[in-house]
Amino acid sequence: MQCKRAYQTAAASGGRRVLVERLWPRNCRKESLPLDAWLPAQTPSTELRRGFKGGALDFAAFRQRYRAELAAHPEHWWPLLELAEHGRLTLVYAARDEQHNNARVLAEWLEEELDRPSSPACYAGRRS
């Protein structure tokens, strides 16, 4: 699994590309951004996103609260987990900071879920 800015050129080896932003990236035409899906439901809540972007939350607090949101709504990230199980997955994001963004937190979350033998996805019959 990898994370890549929406403004970077897509690589053929990137596998399935999923935009993980609630809002479409600025100055990026829809027809010029190669994607397999856009899943805005699994992104941080508007309140959390604004708090982080506005500086009211540091990255550690943002990460903790976003992980709590992910835990509360597994139905939002199950489709990504399924894609990651069946090949390379690239999470596409718009943030300028390549290390401190929602895609990195989501990738970390998904990798932990893939490694977890008793993932909630198992109970839902989503994983074999």
PDB file of C-alpha atoms in Angstrom:
ATOM      1  CA  MET A   1       0.000   0.000   0.000  1.00  0.00           C
ATOM      2  CA  GLN A   2       1.238   3.455  -0.811  1.00  0.00           C
ATOM      3  CA  CYS A   3       0.102   7.058  -0.561  1.00  0.00           C
ATOM      4  CA  LYS A   4       0.530   9.577  -3.343  1.00  0.00           C
ATOM      5  CA  ARG A   5      -0.435  13.203  -3.873  1.00  0.00           C
ATOM      6  CA  ALA A   6      -3.143  13.807  -6.446  1.00  0.00           C
ATOM      7  CA  TYR A   7      -0.817  16.235  -8.217  1.00  0.00           C
ATOM      8  CA  GLN A   8       1.898  13.622  -8.837  1.00  0.00           C
ATOM      9  CA  THR A   9       1.976  11.542 -11.997  1.00  0.00           C
ATOM     10  CA  ALA A  10       0.323   8.150 -11.633  1.00  0.00           C
ATOM     11  CA  ALA A  11       2.665   5.179 -11.970  1.00  0.00           C
ATOM     12  CA  ALA A  12       1.667   2.057 -13.853  1.00  0.00           C
ATOM     13  CA  SER A  13       2.833   0.018 -10.852  1.00  0.00           C
ATOM     14  CA  GLY A  14       0.494   1.899  -8.488  1.00  0.00           C
ATOM     15  CA  GLY A  15      -2.295  -0.641  -8.730  1.00  0.00           C
ATOM     16  CA  ARG A  16      -5.783   0.501  -7.768  1.00  0.00           C
ATOM     17  CA  ARG A  17      -5.929   4.260  -7.094  1.00  0.00           C
ATOM     18  CA  VAL A  18      -8.503   5.600  -4.659  1.00  0.00           C
ATOM     19  CA  LEU A  19      -8.990   9.263  -3.796  1.00  0.00           C
ATOM     20  CA  VAL A  20      -9.300   9.554  -0.006  1.00  0.00           C
ATOM     21  CA  GLU A  21     -10.432  13.183   0.263  1.00  0.00           C
ATOM     22  CA  ARG A  22     -13.844  14.540   1.179  1.00  0.00           C
ATOM     23  CA  LEU A  23     -13.371  17.428  -1.268  1.00  0.00           C
ATOM     24  CA  TRP A  24     -12.024  17.178  -4.812  1.00  0.00           C
ATOM     25  CA  PRO A  25      -8.400  18.410  -5.031  1.00  0.00           C
ATOM     26  CA  ARG A  26      -8.125  22.058  -6.059  1.00  0.00           C
ATOM     27  CA  ASN A  27      -6.971  22.860  -9.579  1.00  0.00           C
ATOM     28  CA  CYS A  28      -7.224  19.195 -10.551  1.00  0.00           C
ATOM     29  CA  ARG A  29      -9.535  18.350 -13.426  1.00  0.00           C
ATOM     30  CA  LYS A  30     -11.535  15.172 -12.933  1.00  0.00           C
ATOM     31  CA  GLU A  31     -10.598  13.814 -16.334  1.00  0.00           C
ATOM     32  CA  SER A  32      -6.880  14.337 -15.651  1.00  0.00           C
ATOM     33  CA  LEU A  33      -6.797  12.378 -12.370  1.00  0.00           C
ATOM     34  CA  PRO A  34      -6.666   8.615 -13.025  1.00  0.00           C
ATOM     35  CA  LEU A  35      -8.702   6.917 -10.288  1.00  0.00           C
ATOM     36  CA  ASP A  36     -10.497   3.657  -9.719  1.00  0.00           C
ATOM     37  CA  ALA A  37     -12.704   5.171  -7.015  1.00  0.00           C
ATOM     38  CA  TRP A  38     -13.401   8.221  -4.901  1.00  0.00           C
ATOM     39  CA  LEU A  39     -14.519   7.279  -1.382  1.00  0.00           C
ATOM     40  CA  PRO A  40     -15.246  10.463   0.572  1.00  0.00           C
ATOM     41  CA  ALA A  41     -17.178   8.657   3.360  1.00  0.00           C
ATOM     42  CA  GLN A  42     -14.040   7.174   4.933  1.00  0.00           C
ATOM     43  CA  THR A  43     -12.295  10.546   5.282  1.00  0.00           C
ATOM     44  CA  PRO A  44     -12.077  12.523   8.541  1.00  0.00           C
ATOM     45  CA  SER A  45     -15.202  14.352   9.602  1.00  0.00           C
ATOM     46  CA  THR A  46     -15.527  17.965   8.481  1.00  0.00           C
ATOM     47  CA  GLU A  47     -14.978  19.157  12.056  1.00  0.00           C
ATOM     48  CA  LEU A  48     -11.813  17.099  12.450  1.00  0.00           C
ATOM     49  CA  ARG A  49     -10.454  18.066   9.036  1.00  0.00           C
ATOM     50  CA  ARG A  50     -11.033  21.769   9.704  1.00  0.00           C
ATOM     51  CA  GLY A  51      -9.499  21.550  13.190  1.00  0.00           C
ATOM     52  CA  PHE A  52      -6.325  19.994  11.820  1.00  0.00           C
ATOM     53  CA  LYS A  53      -6.036  22.217   8.768  1.00  0.00           C
ATOM     54  CA  GLY A  54      -6.748  25.331  10.861  1.00  0.00           C
ATOM     55  CA  GLY A  55      -4.091  24.477  13.435  1.00  0.00           C
ATOM     56  CA  ALA A  56      -6.402  23.789  16.375  1.00  0.00           C
ATOM     57  CA  LEU A  57      -5.156  20.180  16.432  1.00  0.00           C
ATOM     58  CA  ASP A  58      -1.610  18.927  16.063  1.00  0.00           C
ATOM     59  CA  PHE A  59      -0.975  15.797  14.024  1.00  0.00           C
ATOM     60  CA  ALA A  60      -0.894  13.480  17.061  1.00  0.00           C
ATOM     61  CA  ALA A  61      -4.342  14.668  18.188  1.00  0.00           C
ATOM     62  CA  PHE A  62      -5.672  14.518  14.636  1.00  0.00           C
ATOM     63  CA  ARG A  63      -4.332  10.984  14.201  1.00  0.00           C
ATOM     64  CA  GLN A  64      -5.886   9.806  17.460  1.00  0.00           C
ATOM     65  CA  ARG A  65      -9.302  11.308  16.689  1.00  0.00           C
ATOM     66  CA  TYR A  66      -9.302  10.087  13.076  1.00  0.00           C
ATOM     67  CA  ARG A  67      -8.447   6.560  14.223  1.00  0.00           C
ATOM     68  CA  ALA A  68     -11.406   6.753  16.634  1.00  0.00           C
ATOM     69  CA  GLU A  69     -13.650   7.767  13.724  1.00  0.00           C
ATOM     70  CA  LEU A  70     -12.350   4.845  11.659  1.00  0.00           C
ATOM     71  CA  ALA A  71     -12.983   2.423  14.523  1.00  0.00           C
ATOM     72  CA  ALA A  72     -16.558   3.685  14.828  1.00  0.00           C
ATOM     73  CA  HIS A  73     -17.335   3.147  11.132  1.00  0.00           C
ATOM     74  CA  PRO A  74     -15.685   0.021   9.711  1.00  0.00           C
ATOM     75  CA  GLU A  75     -18.237  -0.019   6.898  1.00  0.00           C
ATOM     76  CA  HIS A  76     -16.456   3.040   5.465  1.00  0.00           C
ATOM     77  CA  TRP A  77     -13.024   1.415   5.140  1.00  0.00           C
ATOM     78  CA  TRP A  78     -13.970  -2.215   4.407  1.00  0.00           C
ATOM     79  CA  PRO A  79     -14.012  -1.558   0.648  1.00  0.00           C
ATOM     80  CA  LEU A  80     -10.421  -0.289   0.865  1.00  0.00           C
ATOM     81  CA  LEU A  81      -9.383  -3.296   2.911  1.00  0.00           C
ATOM     82  CA  GLU A  82     -10.814  -5.593   0.253  1.00  0.00           C
ATOM     83  CA  LEU A  83      -8.927  -3.747  -2.497  1.00  0.00           C
ATOM     84  CA  ALA A  84      -5.689  -3.960  -0.497  1.00  0.00           C
ATOM     85  CA  GLU A  85      -6.147  -7.713  -0.012  1.00  0.00           C
ATOM     86  CA  HIS A  86      -6.333  -8.283  -3.758  1.00  0.00           C
ATOM     87  CA  GLY A  87      -3.396  -6.254  -5.020  1.00  0.00           C
ATOM     88  CA  ARG A  88      -1.519  -2.997  -4.798  1.00  0.00           C
ATOM     89  CA  LEU A  89      -3.504  -0.038  -3.475  1.00  0.00           C
ATOM     90  CA  THR A  90      -2.565   3.628  -3.781  1.00  0.00           C
ATOM     91  CA  LEU A  91      -4.356   6.105  -1.526  1.00  0.00           C
ATOM     92  CA  VAL A  92      -4.496   9.435  -3.350  1.00  0.00           C
ATOM     93  CA  TYR A  93      -4.635  12.647  -1.295  1.00  0.00           C
ATOM     94  CA  ALA A  94      -4.374  16.407  -1.866  1.00  0.00           C
ATOM     95  CA  ALA A  95      -2.534  17.641   1.243  1.00  0.00           C
ATOM     96  CA  ARG A  96       0.780  19.443   0.804  1.00  0.00           C
ATOM     97  CA  ASP A  97       2.385  17.720   3.777  1.00  0.00           C
ATOM     98  CA  GLU A  98       3.349  14.287   2.498  1.00  0.00           C
ATOM     99  CA  GLN A  99       3.921  12.806   5.969  1.00  0.00           C
ATOM    100  CA  HIS A 100       1.157  14.339   8.098  1.00  0.00           C
ATOM    101  CA  ASN A 101      -2.171  13.768   6.365  1.00  0.00           C
ATOM    102  CA  ASN A 102      -5.284  11.619   6.524  1.00  0.00           C
ATOM    103  CA  ALA A 103      -4.063   9.206   3.822  1.00  0.00           C
ATOM    104  CA  ARG A 104      -1.026   8.240   5.935  1.00  0.00           C
ATOM    105  CA  VAL A 105      -3.228   7.598   8.974  1.00  0.00           C
ATOM    106  CA  LEU A 106      -5.672   5.587   6.868  1.00  0.00           C
ATOM    107  CA  ALA A 107      -2.864   3.541   5.268  1.00  0.00           C
ATOM    108  CA  GLU A 108      -1.459   2.766   8.725  1.00  0.00           C
ATOM    109  CA  TRP A 109      -4.940   1.733   9.894  1.00  0.00           C
ATOM    110  CA  LEU A 110      -5.530  -0.527   6.882  1.00  0.00           C
ATOM    111  CA  GLU A 111      -2.120  -2.181   7.210  1.00  0.00           C
ATOM    112  CA  GLU A 112      -2.841  -2.929  10.875  1.00  0.00           C
ATOM    113  CA  GLU A 113      -6.214  -4.394   9.919  1.00  0.00           C
ATOM    114  CA  LEU A 114      -4.643  -6.572   7.240  1.00  0.00           C
ATOM    115  CA  ASP A 115      -2.191  -7.927   9.826  1.00  0.00           C
ATOM    116  CA  ARG A 116      -4.883  -8.519  12.441  1.00  0.00           C
ATOM    117  CA  PRO A 117      -6.194 -12.111  12.381  1.00  0.00           C
ATOM    118  CA  SER A 118      -9.436 -11.129  14.117  1.00  0.00           C
ATOM    119  CA  SER A 119     -10.236  -8.032  12.071  1.00  0.00           C
ATOM    120  CA  PRO A 120     -13.880  -6.861  12.200  1.00  0.00           C
ATOM    121  CA  ALA A 121     -13.920  -7.546   8.484  1.00  0.00           C
ATOM    122  CA  CYS A 122     -13.548 -11.254   9.295  1.00  0.00           C
ATOM    123  CA  TYR A 123     -16.713 -11.225  11.334  1.00  0.00           C
ATOM    124  CA  ALA A 124     -18.634  -9.614   8.538  1.00  0.00           C
ATOM    125  CA  GLY A 125     -17.682 -12.376   6.140  1.00  0.00           C
ATOM    126  CA  ARG A 126     -15.732  -9.892   4.081  1.00  0.00           C
ATOM    127  CA  ARG A 127     -12.403 -11.693   4.288  1.00  0.00           C
ATOM    128  CA  SER A 128     -11.545 -15.294   3.592  1.00  0.00           C
TER     129      SER A 128
END
